[in-house]
XYZ file of C-alpha atoms in Angstrom:
583
model
C -256.812 159.642 -0.505
C -253.225 160.423 -1.285
C -250.918 157.489 -1.948
C -247.189 158.000 -1.605
C -245.154 155.274 -3.179
C -242.491 153.554 -0.933
C -239.652 154.952 -2.971
C -241.102 158.140 -4.473
C -237.887 158.426 -6.511
C -237.783 161.240 -9.076
C -238.526 160.162 -12.638
C -238.922 161.813 -16.017
C -241.561 161.448 -18.611
C -238.950 159.895 -20.944
C -238.067 157.279 -18.298
C -241.763 156.383 -17.827
C -241.823 155.622 -21.504
C -238.618 153.589 -21.509
C -239.237 151.507 -18.369
C -239.987 147.840 -19.101
C -243.545 147.558 -17.681
C -246.951 146.449 -18.665
C -247.821 150.100 -19.347
C -245.146 150.547 -22.013
C -247.494 150.107 -24.981
C -249.988 152.473 -23.467
C -247.321 155.000 -22.713
C -246.014 154.891 -26.190
C -249.453 155.865 -27.368
C -249.522 158.634 -24.727
C -246.146 159.887 -25.861
C -247.163 159.951 -29.489
C -250.353 161.941 -28.561
C -248.447 164.413 -26.416
C -245.737 164.913 -29.102
C -248.506 165.533 -31.717
C -250.401 167.931 -29.456
C -247.378 169.910 -28.415
C -245.910 169.950 -31.946
C -249.204 171.322 -33.261
C -249.161 174.108 -30.689
C -245.581 174.843 -31.280
C -246.128 175.162 -34.987
C -249.015 177.580 -34.485
C -247.866 179.838 -31.651
C -244.768 179.097 -29.573
C -241.630 177.105 -30.498
C -240.979 176.567 -26.839
C -244.276 174.578 -26.450
C -242.814 171.184 -27.337
C -242.727 168.053 -25.187
C -238.957 167.927 -25.289
C -239.025 170.987 -23.036
C -240.358 168.837 -20.122
C -239.400 165.308 -21.210
C -236.328 164.965 -19.127
C -237.197 167.078 -16.091
C -237.240 164.813 -12.952
C -240.409 165.009 -10.916
C -242.018 163.072 -7.982
C -245.764 162.900 -8.352
C -248.532 164.371 -10.485
C -250.853 166.719 -8.741
C -254.195 168.225 -9.740
C -254.726 170.508 -6.754
C -252.168 173.350 -6.397
C -252.781 173.364 -2.625
C -251.273 169.800 -2.372
C -248.301 170.557 -4.575
C -244.941 169.747 -3.159
C -241.507 170.805 -4.433
C -240.687 169.162 -7.784
C -244.104 167.640 -8.346
C -245.596 167.837 -11.822
C -248.803 169.953 -11.843
C -251.733 169.262 -14.175
C -253.833 172.324 -14.764
C -257.349 171.271 -15.917
C -260.237 173.422 -17.066
C -262.762 174.195 -14.223
C -266.398 173.274 -14.850
C -267.210 176.888 -14.008
C -264.318 178.319 -15.958
C -262.633 181.580 -14.948
C -259.363 182.557 -16.571
C -258.295 184.682 -13.591
C -258.564 181.775 -11.193
C -256.792 179.454 -13.591
C -253.996 182.042 -14.040
C -253.676 182.262 -10.273
C -253.425 178.508 -9.921
C -250.804 178.428 -12.702
C -248.663 181.196 -11.117
C -248.917 179.689 -7.703
C -248.047 176.138 -8.830
C -245.078 177.331 -10.869
C -243.280 178.258 -7.689
C -242.816 174.633 -6.672
C -243.633 172.485 -9.691
C -240.985 170.739 -11.718
C -243.131 171.567 -14.789
C -246.792 172.100 -15.601
C -248.954 170.303 -18.194
C -251.921 172.577 -18.986
C -255.254 171.753 -20.537
C -255.805 175.466 -20.731
C -253.959 177.556 -23.259
C -251.458 179.420 -20.984
C -250.899 182.260 -23.527
C -254.667 182.970 -23.423
C -254.529 183.016 -19.654
C -251.885 185.698 -19.586
C -253.527 187.608 -22.441
C -256.973 187.840 -20.852
C -257.330 189.564 -17.529
C -260.611 188.065 -16.271
C -263.287 186.459 -18.408
C -265.983 183.929 -17.567
C -265.306 181.441 -20.374
C -262.431 179.697 -22.098
C -264.165 179.796 -25.412
C -263.088 182.037 -28.286
C -259.954 183.250 -26.504
C -257.503 184.757 -29.043
C -254.134 186.410 -28.594
C -252.423 188.674 -31.044
C -250.021 191.586 -31.339
C -248.306 193.139 -28.278
C -250.631 191.329 -25.788
C -249.536 187.948 -27.019
C -245.917 188.878 -26.898
C -246.324 190.165 -23.392
C -248.167 186.963 -22.388
C -245.283 184.892 -23.810
C -242.821 186.899 -21.741
C -244.915 186.424 -18.561
C -245.070 182.709 -19.296
C -241.329 182.500 -19.869
C -240.687 184.295 -16.582
C -242.341 181.535 -14.499
C -240.185 179.354 -12.331
C -240.888 176.235 -14.354
C -241.829 175.395 -17.950
C -245.481 175.040 -18.936
C -246.580 172.703 -21.695
C -249.968 173.224 -23.361
C -251.624 169.830 -23.818
C -255.242 170.453 -24.672
C -256.148 166.709 -24.900
C -254.407 165.754 -21.669
C -257.473 164.003 -20.313
C -257.131 161.452 -23.091
C -254.121 159.963 -21.399
C -253.971 161.523 -17.916
C -254.853 158.276 -16.142
C -252.189 156.421 -18.080
C -249.569 158.965 -16.963
C -250.577 158.786 -13.294
C -250.725 154.980 -13.119
C -247.394 154.621 -15.008
C -245.685 156.813 -12.408
C -247.133 154.784 -9.562
C -246.097 151.527 -11.239
C -242.603 152.904 -11.853
C -242.027 153.369 -8.134
C -243.368 149.831 -7.259
C -245.046 147.538 -9.745
C -248.217 145.850 -8.498
C -250.882 143.774 -10.079
C -254.036 145.936 -10.378
C -257.475 144.472 -9.584
C -260.069 143.851 -12.356
C -262.718 146.592 -12.411
C -266.500 146.299 -12.640
C -268.012 149.769 -13.277
C -271.735 150.605 -12.663
C -273.428 153.574 -14.277
C -277.092 154.770 -14.236
C -279.235 157.156 -12.277
C -280.175 154.718 -9.619
C -278.693 151.504 -8.206
C -274.891 152.223 -8.630
C -274.091 152.062 -4.958
C -276.130 148.955 -4.212
C -274.942 147.033 -7.296
C -271.270 147.893 -6.750
C -271.448 146.702 -3.177
C -273.389 143.542 -4.130
C -270.799 142.676 -6.802
C -268.015 143.102 -4.214
C -269.903 140.956 -1.735
C -270.800 138.194 -4.224
C -267.179 137.925 -5.591
C -265.731 138.015 -2.116
C -268.101 135.311 -0.854
C -267.108 133.153 -3.803
C -263.360 133.486 -3.300
C -262.227 136.804 -4.788
C -260.720 139.538 -2.630
C -262.824 142.634 -3.320
C -263.110 146.373 -2.725
C -265.558 149.164 -3.656
C -265.356 152.867 -4.687
C -268.354 155.127 -4.727
C -270.881 157.286 -2.932
C -271.019 155.151 0.276
C -267.229 155.088 0.616
C -264.030 153.717 -0.735
C -262.011 150.620 0.470
C -262.140 146.997 1.302
C -265.551 145.598 2.394
C -266.178 146.381 6.020
C -263.575 149.190 6.089
C -264.981 151.927 3.906
C -263.770 155.494 4.063
C -266.351 158.203 3.293
C -265.936 159.698 -0.226
C -266.595 163.331 -1.327
C -267.625 162.392 -4.868
C -269.295 159.438 -6.510
C -266.352 159.296 -8.932
C -263.184 160.941 -7.734
C -260.861 162.887 -10.034
C -258.415 161.094 -12.170
C -255.608 161.282 -9.643
C -257.783 160.031 -6.809
C -259.157 157.166 -8.866
C -255.779 155.957 -10.088
C -254.231 156.246 -6.639
C -257.044 154.238 -5.111
C -256.814 151.551 -7.757
C -253.128 151.290 -7.122
C -253.558 151.186 -3.348
C -256.069 148.304 -3.804
C -253.429 146.579 -5.840
C -250.860 146.955 -3.079
C -253.445 145.345 -0.753
C -253.866 142.419 -3.102
C -257.496 143.179 -3.972
C -258.490 141.188 -7.060
C -261.724 143.025 -7.835
C -262.735 146.693 -7.606
C -266.403 147.504 -8.106
C -266.930 151.204 -8.666
C -269.630 153.682 -9.471
C -269.216 155.524 -12.738
C -271.104 158.866 -12.592
C -272.025 160.821 -15.718
C -269.812 163.642 -14.510
C -266.858 161.324 -14.090
C -267.395 159.730 -17.567
C -267.942 163.053 -19.266
C -264.747 164.493 -17.696
C -262.763 161.299 -18.369
C -261.866 160.721 -14.726
C -261.793 156.936 -15.356
C -259.396 157.110 -18.215
C -257.021 154.040 -18.062
C -259.126 152.148 -15.555
C -259.019 148.406 -16.517
C -262.826 148.021 -16.721
C -263.636 144.501 -17.864
C -267.393 144.491 -17.010
C -269.697 147.544 -17.254
C -273.257 147.719 -15.954
C -276.002 150.032 -16.932
C -279.060 150.382 -14.600
C -281.420 153.053 -15.803
C -281.810 156.686 -16.641
C -284.254 159.183 -15.087
C -284.194 162.857 -14.501
C -281.107 163.947 -12.583
C -278.050 166.154 -13.104
C -279.767 168.387 -15.646
C -278.074 171.284 -14.033
C -274.929 169.710 -15.602
C -276.169 167.996 -18.820
C -278.070 170.011 -21.316
C -280.829 167.379 -21.767
C -281.572 163.647 -21.261
C -279.885 162.762 -24.591
C -276.609 164.273 -23.534
C -277.010 162.579 -20.117
C -277.443 159.239 -21.889
C -274.504 159.873 -24.152
C -272.229 160.458 -21.253
C -273.312 157.103 -19.667
C -272.767 155.340 -22.944
C -269.030 156.184 -22.921
C -268.656 153.348 -20.380
C -269.648 150.795 -23.040
C -267.178 152.029 -25.675
C -263.837 150.193 -26.066
C -262.378 153.386 -27.436
C -262.499 154.659 -23.884
C -262.132 151.280 -22.056
C -260.125 148.820 -24.139
C -260.203 146.004 -21.510
C -264.028 145.830 -21.641
C -265.378 142.267 -22.355
C -268.983 142.302 -21.062
C -271.826 144.894 -20.902
C -274.607 144.156 -18.406
C -277.661 146.190 -19.416
C -281.163 146.646 -17.930
C -283.289 145.979 -20.899
C -286.446 147.325 -19.056
C -285.080 150.943 -19.303
C -286.017 153.156 -22.265
C -282.374 154.171 -22.857
C -281.051 150.620 -22.859
C -280.749 150.470 -26.592
C -278.297 153.425 -26.559
C -276.000 151.382 -24.382
C -276.507 148.184 -26.312
C -275.743 149.800 -29.653
C -272.595 151.442 -28.266
C -271.405 148.121 -26.717
C -272.187 146.073 -29.928
C -270.405 148.656 -32.038
C -267.313 148.001 -29.930
C -267.701 144.190 -30.177
C -268.464 143.869 -26.517
C -270.481 140.846 -25.313
C -273.898 142.163 -24.211
C -275.902 140.433 -21.469
C -279.287 141.887 -20.479
C -281.437 141.553 -17.442
C -285.133 142.164 -16.784
C -287.889 141.975 -14.216
C -290.388 141.175 -16.940
C -290.821 137.345 -17.386
C -292.124 137.836 -20.848
C -288.951 139.476 -22.158
C -286.076 137.677 -23.783
C -283.090 138.664 -21.653
C -279.959 136.878 -20.374
C -281.117 137.059 -16.810
C -284.812 137.282 -15.905
C -286.663 137.381 -12.617
C -289.380 134.953 -13.769
C -291.198 135.092 -10.395
C -290.839 137.613 -7.565
C -292.336 137.167 -4.036
C -291.389 140.253 -2.005
C -291.806 140.714 1.769
C -290.546 143.011 4.482
C -287.996 140.250 5.221
C -286.635 140.139 1.708
C -287.692 138.402 -1.455
C -287.915 134.965 -3.113
C -286.929 134.974 -6.790
C -287.019 132.417 -9.592
C -284.001 133.398 -11.689
C -284.153 132.341 -15.411
C -280.737 132.622 -17.001
C -280.224 132.089 -20.740
C -276.646 132.918 -21.763
C -277.485 131.377 -25.127
C -279.811 134.266 -25.879
C -276.762 136.398 -26.520
C -274.808 133.835 -28.447
C -272.259 133.105 -25.840
C -272.643 129.431 -24.998
C -274.346 126.157 -25.684
C -276.023 125.622 -22.292
C -279.832 125.321 -21.970
C -282.041 127.759 -20.071
C -281.631 127.359 -16.359
C -284.111 128.219 -13.535
C -282.751 128.777 -10.001
C -284.607 129.625 -6.822
C -282.986 132.470 -4.878
C -283.785 133.925 -1.433
C -282.508 137.448 -0.999
C -282.519 139.505 2.213
C -282.729 142.725 0.173
C -285.957 144.793 0.438
C -287.815 146.088 -2.529
C -288.648 144.984 -6.056
C -286.073 147.291 -7.531
C -283.433 145.514 -5.529
C -284.288 142.398 -7.564
C -283.072 144.254 -10.594
C -279.935 145.311 -8.711
C -279.307 141.736 -7.698
C -279.724 140.414 -11.267
C -277.077 142.915 -12.504
C -274.655 141.914 -9.700
C -275.051 138.236 -10.395
C -274.584 138.793 -14.145
C -271.458 140.758 -13.527
C -270.019 138.071 -11.173
C -270.716 135.411 -13.766
C -268.956 137.522 -16.504
C -265.908 137.806 -14.188
C -265.818 134.015 -13.874
C -266.122 133.667 -17.643
C -263.057 136.016 -17.928
C -261.009 134.158 -15.305
C -258.452 131.548 -16.191
C -259.835 128.902 -13.873
C -263.342 128.929 -15.327
C -264.013 125.387 -16.464
C -267.328 124.228 -14.961
C -269.758 125.865 -17.405
C -271.665 129.134 -17.009
C -274.769 127.709 -15.360
C -272.897 125.864 -12.651
C -271.231 129.182 -11.862
C -274.662 131.007 -11.787
C -275.718 128.375 -9.170
C -272.468 128.804 -7.206
C -273.011 132.589 -7.023
C -276.726 132.351 -6.349
C -276.066 130.042 -3.399
C -274.365 132.928 -1.439
C -277.068 135.479 -2.034
C -278.756 134.851 1.382
C -275.537 136.142 2.950
C -275.780 139.515 1.287
C -276.150 142.793 3.133
C -277.808 145.842 1.633
C -275.781 149.013 1.234
C -276.031 151.487 4.117
C -278.808 153.928 3.533
C -280.407 151.830 0.825
C -283.719 150.441 2.023
C -282.163 150.263 5.428
C -284.626 149.228 8.116
C -284.203 150.772 11.488
C -285.262 148.490 14.328
C -288.499 149.376 16.209
C -291.003 147.646 18.458
C -293.924 148.560 16.200
C -294.254 150.187 12.808
C -291.665 149.918 10.070
C -289.071 152.611 9.613
C -286.868 152.768 6.456
C -283.950 155.045 5.472
C -283.173 155.277 1.816
C -281.115 157.431 -0.522
C -283.843 157.919 -3.136
C -283.339 161.495 -4.317
C -284.923 161.414 -7.767
C -288.635 161.113 -8.685
C -288.081 157.683 -10.226
C -286.181 156.286 -7.295
C -288.670 157.611 -4.779
C -291.588 156.140 -6.797
C -289.813 152.726 -6.868
C -289.168 152.710 -3.032
C -292.749 153.644 -2.263
C -294.245 151.117 -4.734
C -292.034 148.385 -3.240
C -293.278 149.095 0.305
C -296.994 149.879 -0.518
C -297.881 146.285 -1.085
C -296.688 145.342 2.467
C -298.353 148.225 4.261
C -301.321 147.385 6.415
C -301.723 150.900 7.566
C -300.511 154.099 6.027
C -297.290 154.727 4.057
C -295.434 157.863 5.027
C -292.740 159.643 3.020
C -290.371 162.220 4.492
C -288.083 163.855 1.885
C -286.891 167.180 0.366
C -284.737 168.373 -2.507
C -281.096 169.573 -2.587
C -280.300 173.225 -3.073
C -278.165 174.656 -5.911
C -279.317 171.822 -8.126
C -281.882 171.195 -10.848
C -284.879 173.196 -9.644
C -287.168 171.538 -12.307
C -286.990 168.281 -10.367
C -288.546 169.730 -7.279
C -292.252 169.521 -8.039
C -291.694 166.145 -9.686
C -290.265 164.848 -6.429
C -293.272 166.091 -4.519
C -295.732 164.478 -6.966
C -293.792 161.245 -6.880
C -294.120 161.123 -3.089
C -297.811 162.107 -3.203
C -298.538 159.503 -5.771
C -296.868 156.681 -3.752
C -297.515 157.603 -0.142
C -300.592 158.282 1.928
C -298.938 160.986 4.033
C -296.058 163.180 2.937
C -293.732 165.374 5.021
C -291.737 167.830 2.891
C -288.515 168.949 4.576
C -284.937 170.140 3.903
C -282.381 167.883 2.267
C -279.007 169.588 1.717
C -280.148 173.191 1.178
C -276.512 174.328 0.473
C -276.707 177.997 -0.216
C -280.493 178.212 -0.831
C -283.229 179.079 1.617
C -285.016 175.744 2.492
C -288.341 177.506 2.414
C -287.768 178.596 -1.190
C -286.991 174.989 -2.140
C -290.080 173.683 -0.312
C -292.205 176.368 -2.097
C -290.935 175.098 -5.452
C -291.798 171.514 -4.501
C -295.412 172.602 -3.839
C -295.991 173.957 -7.369
C -299.116 172.414 -8.876
C -300.296 170.624 -5.756
C -304.008 170.066 -5.470
C -306.185 170.839 -2.414
C -306.469 167.114 -1.697
C -302.691 166.769 -1.861
C -302.178 169.673 0.590
C -304.492 167.980 3.086
C -302.148 164.960 3.395
C -298.963 167.014 3.238
C -297.058 168.370 6.261
C -294.364 171.107 5.681
C -291.491 171.033 8.174
C -288.184 172.799 7.032
C -286.096 171.385 9.924
C -285.276 167.847 8.986
C -284.932 166.483 12.586
C -288.376 167.891 13.448
C -289.822 166.331 10.359
C -288.467 162.867 11.449
C -289.823 163.423 14.901
C -293.217 164.395 13.541
C -293.365 161.159 11.507
C -292.357 158.932 14.447
C -294.934 160.592 16.756
C -297.784 160.402 14.224
C -297.176 156.978 12.513
C -299.371 154.108 13.784
C -298.224 150.629 14.681
C -299.192 149.277 11.216
C -297.677 152.226 9.299
C -294.489 152.282 7.224
C -292.302 155.384 7.252
C -289.649 156.091 4.696
C -287.000 158.814 5.349
C -285.677 159.445 1.861
C -283.104 161.491 0.050
C -279.933 161.322 2.081
C -279.483 157.662 2.954
C -275.826 157.006 3.887
C -274.892 160.713 4.241
C -273.681 161.627 7.684
C -274.073 165.387 7.247
C -276.344 168.206 6.175
C -274.795 170.972 4.020
C -275.949 174.461 4.886
C -274.227 177.587 3.560
C -270.967 175.749 2.757
C -270.783 174.051 6.138
C -271.408 170.405 6.644
C -273.176 169.750 9.972
C -273.367 166.283 11.585
C -276.617 164.675 10.497
C -277.307 160.997 9.860
C -280.933 160.032 9.108
C -280.517 156.580 10.602
C -278.905 157.872 13.859
C -281.526 160.632 14.247
C -284.342 158.051 13.551
C -282.855 155.626 16.182
C -282.682 158.366 18.792
C -286.159 159.547 17.980
C -287.638 156.091 18.248
C -285.942 155.559 21.522
C -287.221 158.804 22.933
C -290.743 157.852 21.795
C -290.440 154.464 23.494
C -290.738 152.573 20.202
C -287.559 150.424 20.591
């Protein structure tokens, strides 16, 4: 989503600093950091690399993609996650033809010194080659400023430019991080706040926008420009609350820098994205950034799932930043701020006895409260998601100026609208049928799949079927774990393609079968074509069986060799059920 301001008047970096706006203090810090960074570089290699070179050059918008660059925009050159100096140099040279100036996270001297290498590390320049590189750089059509720490204040710069064109009040932000539950919780927070009087929007895997009008997103957490433009757009639409998903990639790459996150939620951590993170400790460290006021100075409350083994990492980070920590749990024997003391699940939803004890975290004088809640959301794990969403909604009320009725009355007010909630698309989504029970779910990790199957197993009078695969070009070590999770939780398993991307689906399926026993093979059906796999499940499932189509959920495509073909599990399932005469 690209947002063009109504005026789009040219502005300079110096003017952004001087304008009388709510961002002025933050911009002053940005300016100081940029001056320090550029001065340091100028002192060591090139006297022309100083912020004064670009400070008074008018520009229109910041751009991160050279293909979107228009005349006199300011281009930000960031390091690629698969770095290649040749490509970065090409981007730089192409952008220089139209850009007013370029701010580069990559050392431009190194780019013009090195012809083509696979890494940015240990690049040095000396002698004639460095002189030649400086000459090439000087010959470009616009100045290039090397700012290696640009990510530390990029969001501030982008939002300040947007606000310069037309000041708007930005919505408060609730950010959700964790391996599972981000989409559901962010949508539940938006629904709960909207049902209790706050205009809300969401940003994440299932789409971006106001509730009921989501636009499909390409990433869980967009780049810094997309995130800031969307926040600003929601401000122009008078949204008061934005609930967003904070992926580990987005946090690690500082895409959420400058987002006014006031409430942060942690769900859980299980094996995922180890093709990006070196190990689980690094994965957890990336998630923990969300609870650090050094990164998110507006943060007041951390909502943390105390049942997860990595919870203490998040708690320690939040407490070190003097953030109020509220915990939630499905274990009635645990001391947590919000506890599901009793859970009665069914295929129609769940009845919950919510025990809330704000006093357990030293944030009030109220007594422990027990409230009965009826939720339409399927699955035990959705109880945890609901507790997190309720806690976040209460925290927002505590932060609001009109909060004067006490925390527990607000818990009751929020709990009263829970029966009106709708589950996120592709999350335990039941597709109508005359007999049997057919569910579409996004579960694409071993832990998520195990939770989905465990939630449904208790309601299954017949056999529980699981149809799923694994994505290509991703963590191959997860593949046999996914198969074992399905076999442990389901009676019948159908292994099929997910998003194979550039890999052969049969190779992925072969990886998934590693370590399977003879007994497991006997209740496993292999069908690489996903539509055929769904058709097989529908034709073989009995009237008392439950079938789960897992892994893709809300996705409306299947990616094969860089092409996204139309494929929506719920639509394919509906069509297959109709053809089988089961609707």
